[in-house]
Coordinates of C-alpha atoms in Angstrom, one line a residue:
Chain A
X273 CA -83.5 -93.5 -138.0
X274 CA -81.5 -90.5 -139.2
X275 CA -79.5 -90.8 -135.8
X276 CA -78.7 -94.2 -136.5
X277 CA -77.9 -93.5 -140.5
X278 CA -75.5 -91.1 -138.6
X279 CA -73.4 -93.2 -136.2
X280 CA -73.3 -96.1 -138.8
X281 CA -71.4 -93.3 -141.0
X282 CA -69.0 -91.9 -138.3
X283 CA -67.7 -95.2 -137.4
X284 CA -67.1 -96.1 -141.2
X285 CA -65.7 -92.7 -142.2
X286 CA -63.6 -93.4 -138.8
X287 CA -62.7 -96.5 -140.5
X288 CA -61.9 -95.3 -143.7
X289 CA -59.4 -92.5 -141.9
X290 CA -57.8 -95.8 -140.5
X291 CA -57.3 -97.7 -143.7
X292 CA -53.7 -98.1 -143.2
X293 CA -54.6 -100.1 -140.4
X294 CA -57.2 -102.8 -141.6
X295 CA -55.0 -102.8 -144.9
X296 CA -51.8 -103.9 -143.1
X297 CA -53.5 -106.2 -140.6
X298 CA -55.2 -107.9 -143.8
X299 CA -51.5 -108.0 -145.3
X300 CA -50.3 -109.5 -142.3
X301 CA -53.8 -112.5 -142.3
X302 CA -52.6 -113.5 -145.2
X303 CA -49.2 -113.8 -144.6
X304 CA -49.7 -115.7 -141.6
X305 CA -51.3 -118.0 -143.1
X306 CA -48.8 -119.5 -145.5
X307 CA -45.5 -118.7 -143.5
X308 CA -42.8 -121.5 -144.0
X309 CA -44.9 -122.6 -146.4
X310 CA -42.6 -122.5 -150.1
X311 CA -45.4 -121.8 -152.3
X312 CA -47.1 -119.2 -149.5
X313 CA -50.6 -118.0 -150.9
X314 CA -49.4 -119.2 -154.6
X315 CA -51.2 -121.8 -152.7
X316 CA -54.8 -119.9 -153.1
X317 CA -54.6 -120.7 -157.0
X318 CA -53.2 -123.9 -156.2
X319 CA -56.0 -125.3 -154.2
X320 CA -58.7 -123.2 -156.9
X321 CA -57.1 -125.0 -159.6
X322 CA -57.3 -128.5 -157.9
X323 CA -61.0 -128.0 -157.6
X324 CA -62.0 -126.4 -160.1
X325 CA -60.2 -129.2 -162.2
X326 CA -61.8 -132.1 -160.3
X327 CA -65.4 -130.5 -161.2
X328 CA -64.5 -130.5 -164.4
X329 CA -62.8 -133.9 -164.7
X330 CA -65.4 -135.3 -162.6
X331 CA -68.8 -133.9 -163.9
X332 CA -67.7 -132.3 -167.3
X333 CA -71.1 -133.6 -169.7
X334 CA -70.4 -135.8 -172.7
X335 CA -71.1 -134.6 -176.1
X336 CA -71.7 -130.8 -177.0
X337 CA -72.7 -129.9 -173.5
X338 CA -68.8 -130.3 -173.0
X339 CA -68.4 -127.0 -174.9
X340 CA -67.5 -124.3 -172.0
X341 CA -68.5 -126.3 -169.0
X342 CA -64.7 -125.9 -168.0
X343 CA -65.3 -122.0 -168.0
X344 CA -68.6 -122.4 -166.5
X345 CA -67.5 -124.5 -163.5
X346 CA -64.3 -121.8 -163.6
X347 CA -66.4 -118.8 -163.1
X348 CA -69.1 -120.3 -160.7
X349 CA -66.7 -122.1 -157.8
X350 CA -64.4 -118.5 -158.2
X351 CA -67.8 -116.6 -156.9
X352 CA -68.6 -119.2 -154.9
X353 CA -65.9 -120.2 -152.9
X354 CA -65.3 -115.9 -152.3
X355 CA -69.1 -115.6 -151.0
X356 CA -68.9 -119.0 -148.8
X357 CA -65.7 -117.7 -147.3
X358 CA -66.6 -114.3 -146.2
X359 CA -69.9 -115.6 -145.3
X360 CA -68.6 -118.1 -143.2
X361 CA -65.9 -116.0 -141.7
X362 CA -68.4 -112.8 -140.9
X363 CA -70.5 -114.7 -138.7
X364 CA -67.8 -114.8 -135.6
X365 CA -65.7 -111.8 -136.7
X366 CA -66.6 -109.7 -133.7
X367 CA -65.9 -112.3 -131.5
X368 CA -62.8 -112.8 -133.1
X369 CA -61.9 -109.0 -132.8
X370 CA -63.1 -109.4 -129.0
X371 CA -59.9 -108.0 -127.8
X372 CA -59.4 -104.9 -130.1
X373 CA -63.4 -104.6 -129.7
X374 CA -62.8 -104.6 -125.7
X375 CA -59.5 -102.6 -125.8
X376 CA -59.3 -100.3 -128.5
X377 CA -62.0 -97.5 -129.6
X378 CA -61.3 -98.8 -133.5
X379 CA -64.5 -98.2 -135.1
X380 CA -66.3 -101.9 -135.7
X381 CA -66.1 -101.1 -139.4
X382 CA -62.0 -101.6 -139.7
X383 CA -63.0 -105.0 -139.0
X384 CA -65.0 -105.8 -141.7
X385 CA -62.9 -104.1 -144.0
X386 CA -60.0 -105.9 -142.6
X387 CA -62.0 -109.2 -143.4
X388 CA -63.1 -107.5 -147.0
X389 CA -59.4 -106.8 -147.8
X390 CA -58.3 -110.5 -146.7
X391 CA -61.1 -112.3 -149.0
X392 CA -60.3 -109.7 -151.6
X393 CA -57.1 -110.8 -151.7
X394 CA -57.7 -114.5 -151.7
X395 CA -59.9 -114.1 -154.4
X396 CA -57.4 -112.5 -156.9
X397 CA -55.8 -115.4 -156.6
X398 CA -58.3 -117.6 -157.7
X399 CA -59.3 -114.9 -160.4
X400 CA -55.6 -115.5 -161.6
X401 CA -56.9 -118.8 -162.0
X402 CA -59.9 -118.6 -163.6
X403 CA -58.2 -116.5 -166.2
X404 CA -56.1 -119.0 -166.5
X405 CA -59.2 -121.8 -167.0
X406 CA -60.7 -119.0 -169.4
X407 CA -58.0 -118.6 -171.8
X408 CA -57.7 -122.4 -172.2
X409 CA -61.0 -123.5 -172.2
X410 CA -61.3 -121.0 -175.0
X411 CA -64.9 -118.7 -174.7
X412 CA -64.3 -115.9 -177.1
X413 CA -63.3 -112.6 -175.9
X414 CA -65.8 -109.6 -176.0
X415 CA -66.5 -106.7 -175.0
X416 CA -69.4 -108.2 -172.8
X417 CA -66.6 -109.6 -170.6
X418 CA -66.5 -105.7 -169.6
X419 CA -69.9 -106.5 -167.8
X420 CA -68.5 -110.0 -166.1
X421 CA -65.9 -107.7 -164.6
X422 CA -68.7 -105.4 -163.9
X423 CA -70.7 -108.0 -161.6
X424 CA -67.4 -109.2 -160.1
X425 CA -67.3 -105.5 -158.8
X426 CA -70.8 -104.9 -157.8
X427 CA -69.5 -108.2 -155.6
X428 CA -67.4 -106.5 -154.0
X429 CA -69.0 -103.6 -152.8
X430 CA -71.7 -105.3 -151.4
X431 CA -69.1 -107.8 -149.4
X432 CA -69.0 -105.0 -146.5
X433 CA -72.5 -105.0 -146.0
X434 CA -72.3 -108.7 -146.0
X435 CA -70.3 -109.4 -143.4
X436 CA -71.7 -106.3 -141.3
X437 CA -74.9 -108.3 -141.1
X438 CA -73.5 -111.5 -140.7
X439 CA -71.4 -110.2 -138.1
X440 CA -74.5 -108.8 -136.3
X441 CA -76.2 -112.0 -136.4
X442 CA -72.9 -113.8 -134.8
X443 CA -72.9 -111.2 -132.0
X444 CA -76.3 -112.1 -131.2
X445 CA -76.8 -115.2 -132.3
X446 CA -73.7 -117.4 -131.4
X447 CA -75.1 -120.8 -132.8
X448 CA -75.2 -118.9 -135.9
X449 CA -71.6 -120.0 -136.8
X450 CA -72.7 -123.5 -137.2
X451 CA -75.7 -123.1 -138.8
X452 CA -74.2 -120.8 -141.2
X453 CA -71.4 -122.9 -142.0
X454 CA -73.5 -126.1 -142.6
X455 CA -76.2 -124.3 -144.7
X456 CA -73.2 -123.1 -146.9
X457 CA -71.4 -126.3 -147.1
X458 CA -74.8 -127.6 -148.4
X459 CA -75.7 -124.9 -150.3
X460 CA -73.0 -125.5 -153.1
X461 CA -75.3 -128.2 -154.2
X462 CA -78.2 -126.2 -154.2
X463 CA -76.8 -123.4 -156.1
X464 CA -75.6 -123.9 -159.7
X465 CA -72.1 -123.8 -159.0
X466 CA -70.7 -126.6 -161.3
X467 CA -74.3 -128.2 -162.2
X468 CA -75.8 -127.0 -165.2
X469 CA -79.4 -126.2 -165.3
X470 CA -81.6 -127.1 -168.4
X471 CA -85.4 -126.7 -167.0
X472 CA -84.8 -130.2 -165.3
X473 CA -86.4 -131.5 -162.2
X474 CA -88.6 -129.3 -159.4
X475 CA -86.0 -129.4 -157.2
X476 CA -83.2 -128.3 -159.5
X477 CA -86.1 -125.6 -161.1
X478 CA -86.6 -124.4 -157.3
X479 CA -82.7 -124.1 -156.8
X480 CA -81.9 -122.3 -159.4
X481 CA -84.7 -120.0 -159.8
X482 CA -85.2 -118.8 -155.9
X483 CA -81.8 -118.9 -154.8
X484 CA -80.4 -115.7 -154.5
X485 CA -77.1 -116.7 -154.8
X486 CA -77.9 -118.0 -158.4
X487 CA -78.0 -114.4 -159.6
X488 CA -74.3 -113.5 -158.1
X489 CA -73.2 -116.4 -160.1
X490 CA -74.8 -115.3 -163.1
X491 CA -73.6 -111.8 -163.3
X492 CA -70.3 -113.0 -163.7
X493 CA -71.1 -115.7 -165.9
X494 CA -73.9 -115.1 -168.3
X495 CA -71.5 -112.2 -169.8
X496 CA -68.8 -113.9 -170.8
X497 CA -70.3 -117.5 -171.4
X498 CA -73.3 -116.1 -173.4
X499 CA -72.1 -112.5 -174.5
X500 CA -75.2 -110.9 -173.4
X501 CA -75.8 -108.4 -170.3
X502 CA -77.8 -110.4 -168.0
X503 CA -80.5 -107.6 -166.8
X504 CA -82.6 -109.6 -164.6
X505 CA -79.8 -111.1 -162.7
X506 CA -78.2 -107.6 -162.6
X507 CA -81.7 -106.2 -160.9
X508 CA -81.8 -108.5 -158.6
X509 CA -78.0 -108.8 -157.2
X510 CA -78.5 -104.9 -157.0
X511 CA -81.6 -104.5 -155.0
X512 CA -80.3 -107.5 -153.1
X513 CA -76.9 -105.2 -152.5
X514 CA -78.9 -101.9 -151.9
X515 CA -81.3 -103.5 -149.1
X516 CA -77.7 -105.6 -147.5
X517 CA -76.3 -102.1 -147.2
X518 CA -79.5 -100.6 -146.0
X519 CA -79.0 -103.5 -143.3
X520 CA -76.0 -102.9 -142.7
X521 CA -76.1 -99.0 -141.9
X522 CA -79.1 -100.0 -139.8
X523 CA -77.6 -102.1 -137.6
X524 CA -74.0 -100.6 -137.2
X525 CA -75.8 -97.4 -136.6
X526 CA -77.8 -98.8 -133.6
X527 CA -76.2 -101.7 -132.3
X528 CA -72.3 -100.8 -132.4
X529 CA -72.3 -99.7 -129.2
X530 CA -74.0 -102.4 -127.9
X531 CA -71.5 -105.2 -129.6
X532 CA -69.5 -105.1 -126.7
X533 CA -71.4 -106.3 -124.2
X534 CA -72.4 -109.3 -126.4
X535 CA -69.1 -110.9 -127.1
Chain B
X279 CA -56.2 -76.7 -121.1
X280 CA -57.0 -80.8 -120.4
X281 CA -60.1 -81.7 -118.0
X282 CA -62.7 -84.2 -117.8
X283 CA -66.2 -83.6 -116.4
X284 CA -68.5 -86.6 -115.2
X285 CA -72.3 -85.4 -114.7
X286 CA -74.4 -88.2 -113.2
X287 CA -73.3 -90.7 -115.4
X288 CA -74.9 -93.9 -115.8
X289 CA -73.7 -97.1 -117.3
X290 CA -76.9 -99.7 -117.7
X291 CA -76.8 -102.7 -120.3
X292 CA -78.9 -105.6 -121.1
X293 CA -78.2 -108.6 -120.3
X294 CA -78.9 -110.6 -123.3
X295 CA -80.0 -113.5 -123.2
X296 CA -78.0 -115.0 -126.0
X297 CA -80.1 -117.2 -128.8
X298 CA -78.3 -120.1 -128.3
X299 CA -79.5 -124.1 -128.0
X300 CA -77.3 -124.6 -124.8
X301 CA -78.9 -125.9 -122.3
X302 CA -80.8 -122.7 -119.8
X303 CA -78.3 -122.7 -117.3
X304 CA -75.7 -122.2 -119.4
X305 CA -76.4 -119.1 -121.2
X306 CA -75.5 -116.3 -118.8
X307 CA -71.5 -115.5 -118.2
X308 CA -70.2 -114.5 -115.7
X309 CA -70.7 -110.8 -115.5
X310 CA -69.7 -108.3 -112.7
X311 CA -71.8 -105.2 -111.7
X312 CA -75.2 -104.9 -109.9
X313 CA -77.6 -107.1 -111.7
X314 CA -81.7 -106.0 -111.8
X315 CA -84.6 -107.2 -112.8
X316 CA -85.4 -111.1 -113.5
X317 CA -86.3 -113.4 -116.6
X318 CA -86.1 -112.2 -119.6
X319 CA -85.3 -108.7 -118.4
X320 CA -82.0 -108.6 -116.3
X321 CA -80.1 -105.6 -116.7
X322 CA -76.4 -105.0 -115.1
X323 CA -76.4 -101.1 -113.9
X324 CA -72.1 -101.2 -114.2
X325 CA -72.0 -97.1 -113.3
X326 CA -74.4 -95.2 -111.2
X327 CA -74.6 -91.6 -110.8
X328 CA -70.9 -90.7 -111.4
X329 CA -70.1 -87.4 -110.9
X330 CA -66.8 -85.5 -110.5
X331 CA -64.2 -83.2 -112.3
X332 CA -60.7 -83.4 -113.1
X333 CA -58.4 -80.2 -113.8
X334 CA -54.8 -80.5 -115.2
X335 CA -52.5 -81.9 -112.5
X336 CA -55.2 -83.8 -111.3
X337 CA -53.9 -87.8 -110.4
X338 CA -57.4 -89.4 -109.8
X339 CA -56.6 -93.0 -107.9
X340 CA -60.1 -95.5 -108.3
X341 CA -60.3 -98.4 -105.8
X342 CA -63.2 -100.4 -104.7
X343 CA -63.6 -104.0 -104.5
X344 CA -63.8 -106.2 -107.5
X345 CA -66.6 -105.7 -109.5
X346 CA -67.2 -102.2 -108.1
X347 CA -67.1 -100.0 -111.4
X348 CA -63.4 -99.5 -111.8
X349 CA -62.3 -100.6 -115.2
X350 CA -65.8 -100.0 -116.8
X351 CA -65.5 -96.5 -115.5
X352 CA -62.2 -96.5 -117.2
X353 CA -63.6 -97.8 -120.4
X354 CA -66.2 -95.1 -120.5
X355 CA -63.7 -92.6 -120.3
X356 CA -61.6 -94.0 -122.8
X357 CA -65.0 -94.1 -125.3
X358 CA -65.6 -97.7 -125.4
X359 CA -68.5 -98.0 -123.5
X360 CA -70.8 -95.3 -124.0
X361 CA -72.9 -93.9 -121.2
X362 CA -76.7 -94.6 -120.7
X363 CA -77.1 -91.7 -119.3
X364 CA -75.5 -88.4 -117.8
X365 CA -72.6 -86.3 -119.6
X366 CA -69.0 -87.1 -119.9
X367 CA -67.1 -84.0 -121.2
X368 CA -63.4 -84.6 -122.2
X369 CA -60.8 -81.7 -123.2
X370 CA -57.9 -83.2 -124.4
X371 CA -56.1 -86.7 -126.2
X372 CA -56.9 -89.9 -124.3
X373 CA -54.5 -92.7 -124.2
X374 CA -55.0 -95.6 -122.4
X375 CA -52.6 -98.4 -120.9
X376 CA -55.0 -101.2 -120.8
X377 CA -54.2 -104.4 -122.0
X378 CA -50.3 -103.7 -123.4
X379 CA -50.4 -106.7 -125.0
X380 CA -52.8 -106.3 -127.7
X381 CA -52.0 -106.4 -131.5
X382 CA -49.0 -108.3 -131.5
X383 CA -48.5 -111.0 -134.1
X384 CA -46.0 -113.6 -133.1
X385 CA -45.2 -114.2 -137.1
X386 CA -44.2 -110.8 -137.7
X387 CA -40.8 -108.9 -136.7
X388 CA -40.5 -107.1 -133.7
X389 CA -40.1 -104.0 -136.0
X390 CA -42.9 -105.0 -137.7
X391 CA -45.3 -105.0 -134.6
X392 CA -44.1 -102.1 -133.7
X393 CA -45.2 -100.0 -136.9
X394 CA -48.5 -102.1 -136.6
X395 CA -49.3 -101.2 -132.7
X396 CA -48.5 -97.7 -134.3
X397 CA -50.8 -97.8 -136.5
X398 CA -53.5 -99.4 -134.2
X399 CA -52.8 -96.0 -131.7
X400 CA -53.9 -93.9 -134.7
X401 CA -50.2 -92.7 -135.0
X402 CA -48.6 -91.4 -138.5
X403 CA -45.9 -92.9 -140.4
X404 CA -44.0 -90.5 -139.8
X405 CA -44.7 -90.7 -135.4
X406 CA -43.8 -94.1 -135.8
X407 CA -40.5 -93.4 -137.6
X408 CA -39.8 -91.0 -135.1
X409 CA -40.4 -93.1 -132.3
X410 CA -39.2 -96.4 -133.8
X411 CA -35.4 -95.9 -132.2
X412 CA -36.3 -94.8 -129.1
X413 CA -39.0 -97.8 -128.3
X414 CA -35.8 -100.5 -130.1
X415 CA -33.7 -98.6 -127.7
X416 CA -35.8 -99.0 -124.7
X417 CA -36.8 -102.3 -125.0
X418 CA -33.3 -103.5 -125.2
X419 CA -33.9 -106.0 -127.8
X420 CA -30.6 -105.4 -130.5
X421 CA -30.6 -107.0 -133.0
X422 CA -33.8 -109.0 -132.0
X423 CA -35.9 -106.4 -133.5
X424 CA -35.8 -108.2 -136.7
X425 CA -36.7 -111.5 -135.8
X426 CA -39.8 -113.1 -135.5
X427 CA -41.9 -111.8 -131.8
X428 CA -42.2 -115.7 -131.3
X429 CA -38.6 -116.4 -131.1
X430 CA -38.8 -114.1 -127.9
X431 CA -38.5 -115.0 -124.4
X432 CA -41.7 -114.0 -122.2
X433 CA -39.3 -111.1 -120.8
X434 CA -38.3 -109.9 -124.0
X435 CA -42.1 -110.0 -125.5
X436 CA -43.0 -108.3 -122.8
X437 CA -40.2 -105.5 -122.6
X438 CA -41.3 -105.0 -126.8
X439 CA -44.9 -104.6 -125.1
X440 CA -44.2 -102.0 -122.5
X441 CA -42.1 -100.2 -124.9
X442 CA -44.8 -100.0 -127.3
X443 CA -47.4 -99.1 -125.3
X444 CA -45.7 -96.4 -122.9
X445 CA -44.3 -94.8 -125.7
X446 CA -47.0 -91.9 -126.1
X447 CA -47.6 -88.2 -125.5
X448 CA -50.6 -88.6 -123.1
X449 CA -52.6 -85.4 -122.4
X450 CA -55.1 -87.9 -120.2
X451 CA -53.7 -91.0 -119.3
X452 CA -55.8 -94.0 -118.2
X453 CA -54.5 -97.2 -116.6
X454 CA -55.6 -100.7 -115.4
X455 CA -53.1 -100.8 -112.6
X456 CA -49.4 -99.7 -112.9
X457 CA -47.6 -102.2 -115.7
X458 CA -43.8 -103.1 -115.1
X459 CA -42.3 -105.8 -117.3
X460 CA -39.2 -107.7 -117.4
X461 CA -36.7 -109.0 -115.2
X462 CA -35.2 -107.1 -112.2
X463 CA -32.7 -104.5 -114.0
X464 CA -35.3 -103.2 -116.6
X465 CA -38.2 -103.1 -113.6
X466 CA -36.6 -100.4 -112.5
X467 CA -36.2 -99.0 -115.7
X468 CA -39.9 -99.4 -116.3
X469 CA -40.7 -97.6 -113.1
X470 CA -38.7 -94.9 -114.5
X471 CA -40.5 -94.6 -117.3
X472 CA -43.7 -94.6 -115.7
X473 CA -42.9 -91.9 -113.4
X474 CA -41.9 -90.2 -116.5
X475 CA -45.2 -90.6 -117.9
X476 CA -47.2 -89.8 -114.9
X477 CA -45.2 -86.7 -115.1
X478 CA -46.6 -85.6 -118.9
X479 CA -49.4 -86.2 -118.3
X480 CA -51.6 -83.5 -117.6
X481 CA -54.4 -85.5 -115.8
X482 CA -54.2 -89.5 -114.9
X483 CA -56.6 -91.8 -113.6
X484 CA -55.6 -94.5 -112.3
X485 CA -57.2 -98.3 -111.1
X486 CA -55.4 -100.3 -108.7
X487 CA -56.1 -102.2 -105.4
X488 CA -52.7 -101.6 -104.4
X489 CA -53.3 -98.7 -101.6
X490 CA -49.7 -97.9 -101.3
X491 CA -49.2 -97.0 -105.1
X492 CA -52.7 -94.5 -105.2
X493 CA -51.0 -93.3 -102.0
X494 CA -47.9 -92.4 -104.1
X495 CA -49.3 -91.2 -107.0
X496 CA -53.0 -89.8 -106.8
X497 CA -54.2 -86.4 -105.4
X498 CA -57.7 -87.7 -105.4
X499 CA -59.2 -90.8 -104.4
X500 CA -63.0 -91.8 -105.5
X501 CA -64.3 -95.1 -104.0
X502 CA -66.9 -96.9 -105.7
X503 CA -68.9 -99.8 -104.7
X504 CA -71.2 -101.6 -106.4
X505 CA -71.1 -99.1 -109.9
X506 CA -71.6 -96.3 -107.1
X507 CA -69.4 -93.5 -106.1
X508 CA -69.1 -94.2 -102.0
X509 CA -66.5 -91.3 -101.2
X510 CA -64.6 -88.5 -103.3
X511 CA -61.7 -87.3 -101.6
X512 CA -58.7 -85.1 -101.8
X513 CA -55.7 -86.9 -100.8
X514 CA -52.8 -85.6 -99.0
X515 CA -50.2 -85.5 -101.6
X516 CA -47.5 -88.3 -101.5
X517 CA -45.9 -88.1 -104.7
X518 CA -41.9 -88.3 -103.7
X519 CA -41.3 -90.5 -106.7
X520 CA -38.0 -91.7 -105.5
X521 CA -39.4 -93.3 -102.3
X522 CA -42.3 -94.7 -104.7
X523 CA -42.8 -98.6 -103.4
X524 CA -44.5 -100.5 -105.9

């Protein structure tokens, strides 16, 4: 265990000496991706915008329920859409890396921080916009914001060890990448990402209640739509972040060396 | 004072069995090396006992049919595969021409690939200043540099490639056969600089299954067959560069 808790922290300390590199190559994802395009990743908010609008249009309640479901919808599709991306793109990073991994000794870790920088950047953007959606839709500014912004960071940091584990499941599990991507497509229904929950219905009780991607919502959202600190889903995201990482240094510490034999 | 010492080493990996819904006969690759065991448990033994000892000056030629060992050995050496068992001691920096190729983005400037190959190579800002005239100058690219690598002919990509890639300060130098690029008047230019590079280097290995070019440039020859070392020999020294037929 402490041999493997060792190699998992060489080859991210060997990553972190290398941050120019997964810093630039993110730069140069994201550039990539909206050459020749005339808005280039101005079309990130653009797209957030267009969705988060359409919830809004489309399922915004009648009466006083109306009353912040613009910065509730806002704030849930913003975590959302960041978790279902880097989710999603974790599961065949390695394969995607296959020729770095099979030609380069790069430690595995500048790949999932290249990934972390690329979804980090993405996501400012549609932060940007739900700013944007915020100062509009009009929730009062307090100090409890201070802890949305505090959640929004606790995100973060456990995105590495997210996509180190989904990474590892990829490498060994290629059907993963499907399965993955279908559960998450579906999961935005079961999570309560623009649908508001009220106590209604087993299935909507059982949704909101055991998912675990309820709780990342609601550290971002609770704060700033209620003005409290919400403790419980605090706890949880950070036990769930503590035993990801825990995961994570697990497996990069005994199976890195092995990741190249199963791409 | 550079040298690399191989004691007994061993190169044995799973064959996994991926967890995958395709149908049974479809879920082992191709793979080369010696494969043991059956079912569940297959293993591929790549390297078996591979011993031997380089000294500065040393040009180490590898041959062997396909599948033999060659390129994993190289890879093992480099650090990518790590051995199952044995010791592999290394004094000194190892670069590696193995797949020139690698890292570069067809959106971005040829200048631009440049710094980021750089960067991949785990060389400073200020290396890749230092080399970034000599590499534009080599590859012969002018004003090019600054376009897009996809607006490149193959030959030009593949000048920007070699140029990239041979630009280093090898102490050990590892390579996948002997890479030229480009048409006739810059082959000979590339041979140049390989000879060049040979030359710095204080110990190459080299794979190839051209017999003529270990002939030329090796001092030692080890055969392998089958992830096994078959013969270890010293070999008569050939190394007139000029008379070098690739």
């Amino acid at each position: 265990m402490i041999s493997a808790l060792n190699s998992a922290l060489d080859d991210i300390f060997g990553a972190m000496r290398l941050r120019r590199v997964w810093i630039a190559l993110a730069h140069e994802d994201i550039g990539d991706q909206h050459r020749r395009t005339t808005l280039g990743p101005l079309w990130l908010l653009v797209n957030y915008l267009a969705f988060a609008g359409t919830f809004v249009f489309v399922f915004q309640p009648a009466g006083k329920d109306a009353a912040g479901y613009a910065a509730y919808v806002a704030i849930g599709l913003m975590v959302w859409f960041y978790l279902m991306e880097v989710i999603s793109l974790s599961v065949p990073l390695f394969k995607r890396e296959e020729s770095f991994i099979e030609g380069t000794t790069l430690p595995l870790f500048v790949y999932v921080m290249r990934l972390t920088v690329q979804s980090a950047i993405r996501a400012g953007y549609a932060v940007a916009g739900c700013v944007m959606i915020l100062l509009i839709s009009g929730p009062p500014l307090t100090p409890a914001w201070l802890w949305s912004l505090a959640g929004l960071l606790l995100i973060l940091l456990t995105t590495p060890a997210l996509i180190t584990v989904f990474a590892f499941i990829g490498a060994f599990f290629p059907d993963s990448e499907f399965i993955v991507g279908n559960l998450m497509r579906v999961g935005m229904f079961f999570t309560p990402v623009f649908w508001v929950y009220n106590g209604q219905g087993t299935i909507q009780t059982f949704a909101y209640l055991w998912n675990p991607f309820t709780y990342f919502l609601d550290i971002a959202r609770i704060p700033i739509l209620m003005g409290k600190f919400p403790s419980n889903a605090f706890a949880f995201t950070g036990v769930a972040a503590i035993l990801m990482w825990a995961m994570a240094l697990l497996l990069l510490g005994r199976y890195r060396r092995q990741v190249v034999f199963l791409i | 004072m550079v040298s690399i010492k191989l004691d007994k080493v061993s190169l044995v990996y799973k064959l996994h069995e991926k967890l995958t819904l395709s149908a049974p006969d479809r879920r082992l690759g191709a793979t080369g090396g010696r494969i043991e065991g059956s079912g569940r448990k297959q293993f591929v033994q790549a390297l078996d006992d591979v011993s031997f000892e380089l000294t500065a000056g040393d040009r180490l030629g590898l041959v062997g049919p396909n599948g033999a060992g060659k390129t994993t050995l190289l890879k093992v050496l480099y650090g990518i595969y790590e051995p199952s068992g044995g010791t592999v001691g290394i004094e000194g920096k190892v670069d590696a021409l193995f797949n020139i190729n690698i890292g570069f983005r067809r959106e971005a400037t040829g200048r631009r690939n440049i710094v980021l190959r750089g960067l991949i190579n785990g060389w400073s800002e200020a290396e890749i200043e230092e080399k970034m005239e000599d590499i534009i100058a080599f590859s012969e690219l002018g004003d090019f540099i600054d376009l897009p690598f996809k607006s490149y002919s193959q030959g030009m990509a593949a000048r920007l490639a070699f140029s990239v890639a041979t630009a280093l300060d090898p102490e050990i130098l590892l390579m996948d056969e002997w890479i030229g690029a480009g048409d006739a008047s810059f082959q000979e230019k590339a041979k140049r600089r390989m000879d060049e590079l040979a030359e710095k280097a204080g110990i190459i290995v080299l794979a190839s299954h051209s017999e003529s070019l270990i002939q030329s440039v090796c001092t030692k020859r080890l055969t392998l067959k089958g992830g096994r070392v078959e013969s270890l020999t010293t070999a008569p020294t050939k190394r007139a560069r000029t008379a070098t037929k690739f």
